[in-house]
Amino acid sequence: YIREHALELLYSLKDTYEINVYSSFKQNEVSNLMELFDSKGNFFNKRFFQDSCKLENNNYTKDLSLINKEFDLKKTVFVDYN
């Protein structure tokens, strides 16, 4: 299920911002869903998964300090998939 107006929002942002997906799940658990949104590679510049998270107390935590060297955060949008 893709939430109403989600694709329109992504289209409106894609020319101004770098759009990335950040998930605490493993890549193989999220890839099929990401293909529904972006099968042609129109929206997401990069995708970050569990291997880009920090393991703390048996929980994976998204930590921008692990990946922020790659981005100008003022021009970056992260789509969060828990």
PDB file of C-alpha atoms in Angstrom:
ATOM      1  CA  TYR A   1       0.000   0.000   0.000  1.00  0.00           C
ATOM      2  CA  ILE A   2       1.342   3.426  -0.966  1.00  0.00           C
ATOM      3  CA  ARG A   3      -0.124   6.263   1.071  1.00  0.00           C
ATOM      4  CA  GLU A   4      -2.255   8.734  -0.871  1.00  0.00           C
ATOM      5  CA  HIS A   5      -0.216  11.644  -2.293  1.00  0.00           C
ATOM      6  CA  ALA A   6       3.130  10.054  -1.335  1.00  0.00           C
ATOM      7  CA  LEU A   7       4.294   9.838  -4.946  1.00  0.00           C
ATOM      8  CA  GLU A   8       3.230  13.422  -5.635  1.00  0.00           C
ATOM      9  CA  LEU A   9       5.251  14.562  -2.625  1.00  0.00           C
ATOM     10  CA  LEU A  10       8.332  12.688  -3.826  1.00  0.00           C
ATOM     11  CA  TYR A  11       7.973  14.174  -7.324  1.00  0.00           C
ATOM     12  CA  SER A  12       7.742  17.680  -5.851  1.00  0.00           C
ATOM     13  CA  LEU A  13      10.913  17.190  -3.778  1.00  0.00           C
ATOM     14  CA  LYS A  14      13.164  15.281  -6.156  1.00  0.00           C
ATOM     15  CA  ASP A  15      14.513  18.234  -8.141  1.00  0.00           C
ATOM     16  CA  THR A  16      15.374  20.306  -5.055  1.00  0.00           C
ATOM     17  CA  TYR A  17      16.508  17.705  -2.522  1.00  0.00           C
ATOM     18  CA  GLU A  18      18.468  14.492  -2.433  1.00  0.00           C
ATOM     19  CA  ILE A  19      15.993  11.846  -1.277  1.00  0.00           C
ATOM     20  CA  ASN A  20      17.325   8.810   0.579  1.00  0.00           C
ATOM     21  CA  VAL A  21      15.748   5.874   2.355  1.00  0.00           C
ATOM     22  CA  TYR A  22      16.980   4.940   5.819  1.00  0.00           C
ATOM     23  CA  SER A  23      15.817   1.686   7.394  1.00  0.00           C
ATOM     24  CA  SER A  24      16.894  -0.312  10.415  1.00  0.00           C
ATOM     25  CA  PHE A  25      15.830  -3.476   8.584  1.00  0.00           C
ATOM     26  CA  LYS A  26      18.080  -5.638   6.425  1.00  0.00           C
ATOM     27  CA  GLN A  27      18.215  -4.753   2.744  1.00  0.00           C
ATOM     28  CA  ASN A  28      16.488  -7.941   1.590  1.00  0.00           C
ATOM     29  CA  GLU A  29      13.551  -7.213   3.918  1.00  0.00           C
ATOM     30  CA  VAL A  30      12.905  -3.751   2.445  1.00  0.00           C
ATOM     31  CA  SER A  31      13.937  -4.018  -1.210  1.00  0.00           C
ATOM     32  CA  ASN A  32      10.590  -5.277  -2.533  1.00  0.00           C
ATOM     33  CA  LEU A  33       8.739  -2.404  -0.901  1.00  0.00           C
ATOM     34  CA  MET A  34      11.235   0.124  -2.247  1.00  0.00           C
ATOM     35  CA  GLU A  35      10.703  -1.269  -5.747  1.00  0.00           C
ATOM     36  CA  LEU A  36       6.986  -0.438  -5.451  1.00  0.00           C
ATOM     37  CA  PHE A  37       7.882   3.194  -4.810  1.00  0.00           C
ATOM     38  CA  ASP A  38      10.862   3.597  -7.065  1.00  0.00           C
ATOM     39  CA  SER A  39      11.201   0.776  -9.590  1.00  0.00           C
ATOM     40  CA  LYS A  40      12.730   3.143 -12.174  1.00  0.00           C
ATOM     41  CA  GLY A  41      15.107   4.934  -9.820  1.00  0.00           C
ATOM     42  CA  ASN A  42      13.248   8.250 -10.069  1.00  0.00           C
ATOM     43  CA  PHE A  43      13.254   9.253  -6.403  1.00  0.00           C
ATOM     44  CA  PHE A  44      15.815   7.688  -4.107  1.00  0.00           C
ATOM     45  CA  ASN A  45      19.453   8.648  -4.508  1.00  0.00           C
ATOM     46  CA  LYS A  46      20.699   6.204  -1.895  1.00  0.00           C
ATOM     47  CA  ARG A  47      19.301   3.525   0.358  1.00  0.00           C
ATOM     48  CA  PHE A  48      20.659   2.797   3.827  1.00  0.00           C
ATOM     49  CA  PHE A  49      19.827  -0.337   5.750  1.00  0.00           C
ATOM     50  CA  GLN A  50      20.711  -2.148   8.955  1.00  0.00           C
ATOM     51  CA  ASP A  51      24.411  -2.165   8.078  1.00  0.00           C
ATOM     52  CA  SER A  52      24.313   1.662   8.299  1.00  0.00           C
ATOM     53  CA  CYS A  53      22.870   1.594  11.810  1.00  0.00           C
ATOM     54  CA  LYS A  54      24.399   1.324  15.245  1.00  0.00           C
ATOM     55  CA  LEU A  55      23.624  -1.735  17.387  1.00  0.00           C
ATOM     56  CA  GLU A  56      22.808  -0.681  20.954  1.00  0.00           C
ATOM     57  CA  ASN A  57      21.181  -2.889  23.582  1.00  0.00           C
ATOM     58  CA  ASN A  58      20.092  -5.401  20.903  1.00  0.00           C
ATOM     59  CA  ASN A  59      18.349  -2.642  18.918  1.00  0.00           C
ATOM     60  CA  TYR A  60      19.439  -1.047  15.676  1.00  0.00           C
ATOM     61  CA  THR A  61      19.495   2.733  15.875  1.00  0.00           C
ATOM     62  CA  LYS A  62      19.729   5.050  12.883  1.00  0.00           C
ATOM     63  CA  ASP A  63      22.664   7.356  13.445  1.00  0.00           C
ATOM     64  CA  LEU A  64      23.225  10.158  10.948  1.00  0.00           C
ATOM     65  CA  SER A  65      26.788  10.574  12.161  1.00  0.00           C
ATOM     66  CA  LEU A  66      27.575   7.268  10.442  1.00  0.00           C
ATOM     67  CA  ILE A  67      26.513   8.579   7.032  1.00  0.00           C
ATOM     68  CA  ASN A  68      26.301  12.385   7.193  1.00  0.00           C
ATOM     69  CA  LYS A  69      29.719  12.938   5.604  1.00  0.00           C
ATOM     70  CA  GLU A  70      28.135  12.075   2.282  1.00  0.00           C
ATOM     71  CA  PHE A  71      25.411  14.729   2.369  1.00  0.00           C
ATOM     72  CA  ASP A  72      24.576  18.359   2.746  1.00  0.00           C
ATOM     73  CA  LEU A  73      21.851  17.747   5.316  1.00  0.00           C
ATOM     74  CA  LYS A  74      20.200  21.070   4.440  1.00  0.00           C
ATOM     75  CA  LYS A  75      19.388  19.629   1.008  1.00  0.00           C
ATOM     76  CA  THR A  76      18.632  16.056   2.043  1.00  0.00           C
ATOM     77  CA  VAL A  77      15.355  14.316   2.808  1.00  0.00           C
ATOM     78  CA  PHE A  78      15.344  10.925   4.493  1.00  0.00           C
ATOM     79  CA  VAL A  79      12.385   8.623   4.048  1.00  0.00           C
ATOM     80  CA  ASP A  80      12.335   6.639   7.263  1.00  0.00           C
ATOM     81  CA  TYR A  81      11.245   3.020   7.025  1.00  0.00           C
ATOM     82  CA  ASN A  82      11.275   1.403  10.442  1.00  0.00           C
TER      83      ASN A  82
END
